[in-house]
Amino acid sequence: MAAIAAEAGVALKTVYLAFDTKSGLLRALWHLLLRGDEEDAPVGERPWYREVVDEPDPERNLRLTAQNSRIVKERAGVLLGVIRSAAPSDPDIGALWGAIQSDFYENQRLIVQALDKGKALRRGLDVARAADLLWTLNHPEVWHLLVTERGWTPQQWEQWFADTACAQLLRQSAQ
């Protein structure tokens, strides 16, 4: 917090008044990086997310999901790593990580529900299992492994994620 105050050229007390705790600061930064702006609308109300959920073409739906996911991970991937790493040792940051995971899963489930409504899910795949698959494929840990650890470009990850999600989730005729 002291380093942030020094970088911002403000008193440490100002940072604590604005964010209360380290986890409060991380939460505010997470929301900014996830959403891409300072508006208060949740992800589910953002035009870029609504475009995905409202997209009638199942393959286009998943390709938009991949594109949006890449953009968010490019903005927030490093911060997610910080939050994930600090979660086990700080209960407040652990609660933030849990909320991020829960919100992320719910957003993936809503995308899958849209696919299911359009009867696009692969035969034998229900919404719960499909949401698990999409959540796993799109998880920040997978991004970290492939982009950070293995050196994939963000565009390579996006293509892989889109192709894999289509192959795992969609009926053959929907692709």
XYZ file of C-alpha atoms in Angstrom:
175
model
C 0.000 0.000 0.000
C 2.916 2.329 0.791
C 4.447 1.741 -2.644
C 1.114 2.530 -4.304
C 0.786 5.737 -2.286
C 4.322 6.755 -3.244
C 3.747 5.982 -6.936
C 0.475 7.955 -6.894
C 2.079 10.830 -4.997
C -0.466 10.699 -2.190
C -0.334 9.991 1.527
C -0.636 6.369 2.634
C -3.752 7.334 4.585
C -5.379 8.422 1.299
C -4.888 4.956 -0.186
C -6.389 3.335 2.916
C -9.333 5.757 2.876
C -10.023 4.936 -0.773
C -9.565 1.157 -0.594
C -9.631 0.198 3.096
C -7.413 -2.917 2.709
C -5.084 -4.626 0.245
C -7.936 -6.885 -0.777
C -10.135 -3.802 -1.315
C -7.501 -2.365 -3.621
C -7.162 -5.667 -5.482
C -10.969 -5.929 -5.788
C -11.219 -2.418 -7.277
C -8.357 -3.092 -9.683
C -9.882 -6.461 -10.671
C -13.242 -4.868 -11.464
C -11.556 -2.164 -13.546
C -9.449 -4.624 -15.535
C -12.269 -7.131 -16.002
C -14.761 -4.567 -17.223
C -12.306 -2.425 -19.170
C -13.668 0.874 -17.859
C -14.831 2.568 -14.681
C -18.573 2.054 -15.239
C -20.276 0.079 -12.497
C -22.285 -2.286 -14.741
C -21.567 -5.970 -14.015
C -20.161 -8.234 -16.711
C -23.604 -9.706 -17.441
C -24.833 -6.266 -18.531
C -21.810 -5.318 -20.619
C -22.382 -5.024 -24.393
C -19.445 -7.336 -25.176
C -20.913 -10.060 -22.940
C -24.514 -9.518 -24.078
C -23.321 -9.888 -27.686
C -22.063 -13.383 -26.843
C -25.171 -14.523 -24.974
C -27.489 -13.081 -27.629
C -25.532 -14.506 -30.602
C -27.765 -17.075 -32.348
C -24.946 -18.835 -34.214
C -23.346 -21.332 -31.769
C -19.889 -21.314 -33.321
C -19.836 -17.532 -33.520
C -20.984 -17.477 -29.869
C -17.937 -19.490 -28.766
C -15.541 -17.576 -31.019
C -16.780 -14.285 -29.526
C -16.337 -15.845 -26.085
C -12.733 -16.684 -26.985
C -12.066 -13.199 -28.319
C -13.543 -11.478 -25.262
C -11.715 -13.881 -22.943
C -8.396 -13.113 -24.610
C -8.967 -9.381 -24.270
C -9.849 -9.676 -20.572
C -6.940 -12.021 -19.859
C -4.510 -9.665 -21.604
C -5.758 -6.852 -19.353
C -6.101 -8.795 -16.109
C -4.024 -11.988 -16.366
C -1.116 -10.751 -14.271
C -3.442 -9.416 -11.577
C -5.301 -12.745 -11.475
C -1.972 -14.445 -10.816
C -1.291 -12.067 -7.927
C -4.744 -12.671 -6.434
C -4.485 -16.451 -6.895
C -1.026 -16.526 -5.285
C -2.050 -14.407 -2.304
C -5.386 -16.173 -1.692
C -4.057 -19.014 0.523
C -2.286 -16.658 2.920
C -4.830 -13.834 3.201
C -8.467 -14.624 4.052
C -9.803 -11.436 2.435
C -7.919 -12.064 -0.781
C -8.996 -15.716 -0.575
C -12.605 -14.541 -0.443
C -11.961 -12.306 -3.464
C -10.472 -15.262 -5.379
C -13.505 -17.356 -4.456
C -15.878 -14.637 -5.675
C -13.948 -14.305 -8.931
C -14.153 -18.073 -9.466
C -17.866 -18.136 -8.687
C -18.689 -15.187 -10.964
C -16.519 -16.615 -13.733
C -18.286 -19.980 -13.555
C -21.705 -18.312 -13.605
C -20.744 -16.298 -16.699
C -19.628 -19.498 -18.458
C -22.844 -21.258 -17.421
C -24.978 -18.476 -18.929
C -23.115 -18.820 -22.228
C -23.746 -22.576 -22.174
C -27.419 -22.029 -21.346
C -27.716 -19.868 -24.458
C -26.184 -22.700 -26.500
C -28.546 -25.198 -24.902
C -31.563 -22.991 -25.592
C -30.556 -23.047 -29.265
C -30.229 -26.859 -29.110
C -26.567 -26.568 -30.072
C -24.941 -28.644 -27.310
C -23.325 -31.914 -28.320
C -25.627 -34.901 -27.853
C -25.402 -36.311 -24.316
C -23.944 -33.095 -22.896
C -26.043 -31.312 -20.293
C -25.710 -27.698 -19.177
C -23.809 -28.551 -15.973
C -21.161 -30.660 -17.720
C -20.868 -28.216 -20.626
C -20.424 -25.319 -18.176
C -17.687 -27.295 -16.399
C -15.929 -27.838 -19.730
C -16.190 -24.196 -20.833
C -15.092 -22.969 -17.397
C -12.060 -25.263 -17.470
C -11.014 -24.445 -21.033
C -11.396 -20.718 -20.375
C -9.878 -20.752 -16.892
C -7.098 -18.238 -16.126
C -4.870 -21.139 -15.026
C -5.009 -22.627 -18.539
C -4.210 -19.191 -19.988
C -1.278 -18.907 -17.566
C 0.049 -22.344 -18.465
C -0.142 -21.886 -22.221
C 0.647 -18.185 -22.629
C 2.986 -17.478 -19.722
C 4.636 -20.856 -19.161
C 4.663 -22.277 -22.702
C 5.016 -19.011 -24.625
C 1.880 -19.144 -26.751
C 0.736 -15.817 -28.143
C -2.626 -14.554 -26.925
C -3.945 -15.039 -30.460
C -2.783 -18.678 -30.503
C -4.561 -19.243 -27.190
C -7.737 -17.607 -28.538
C -7.721 -19.835 -31.640
C -7.071 -22.981 -29.578
C -9.744 -22.096 -27.039
C -12.349 -21.338 -29.725
C -11.560 -24.495 -31.716
C -11.512 -26.710 -28.620
C -14.701 -25.235 -27.154
C -16.521 -25.758 -30.476
C -15.280 -29.337 -30.741
C -16.140 -30.196 -27.126
C -19.486 -28.420 -26.771
C -21.272 -28.216 -30.109
C -23.254 -30.697 -32.134
C -21.539 -31.533 -35.404
C -24.286 -29.815 -37.387
C -23.905 -26.678 -35.242
C -20.234 -26.222 -36.159
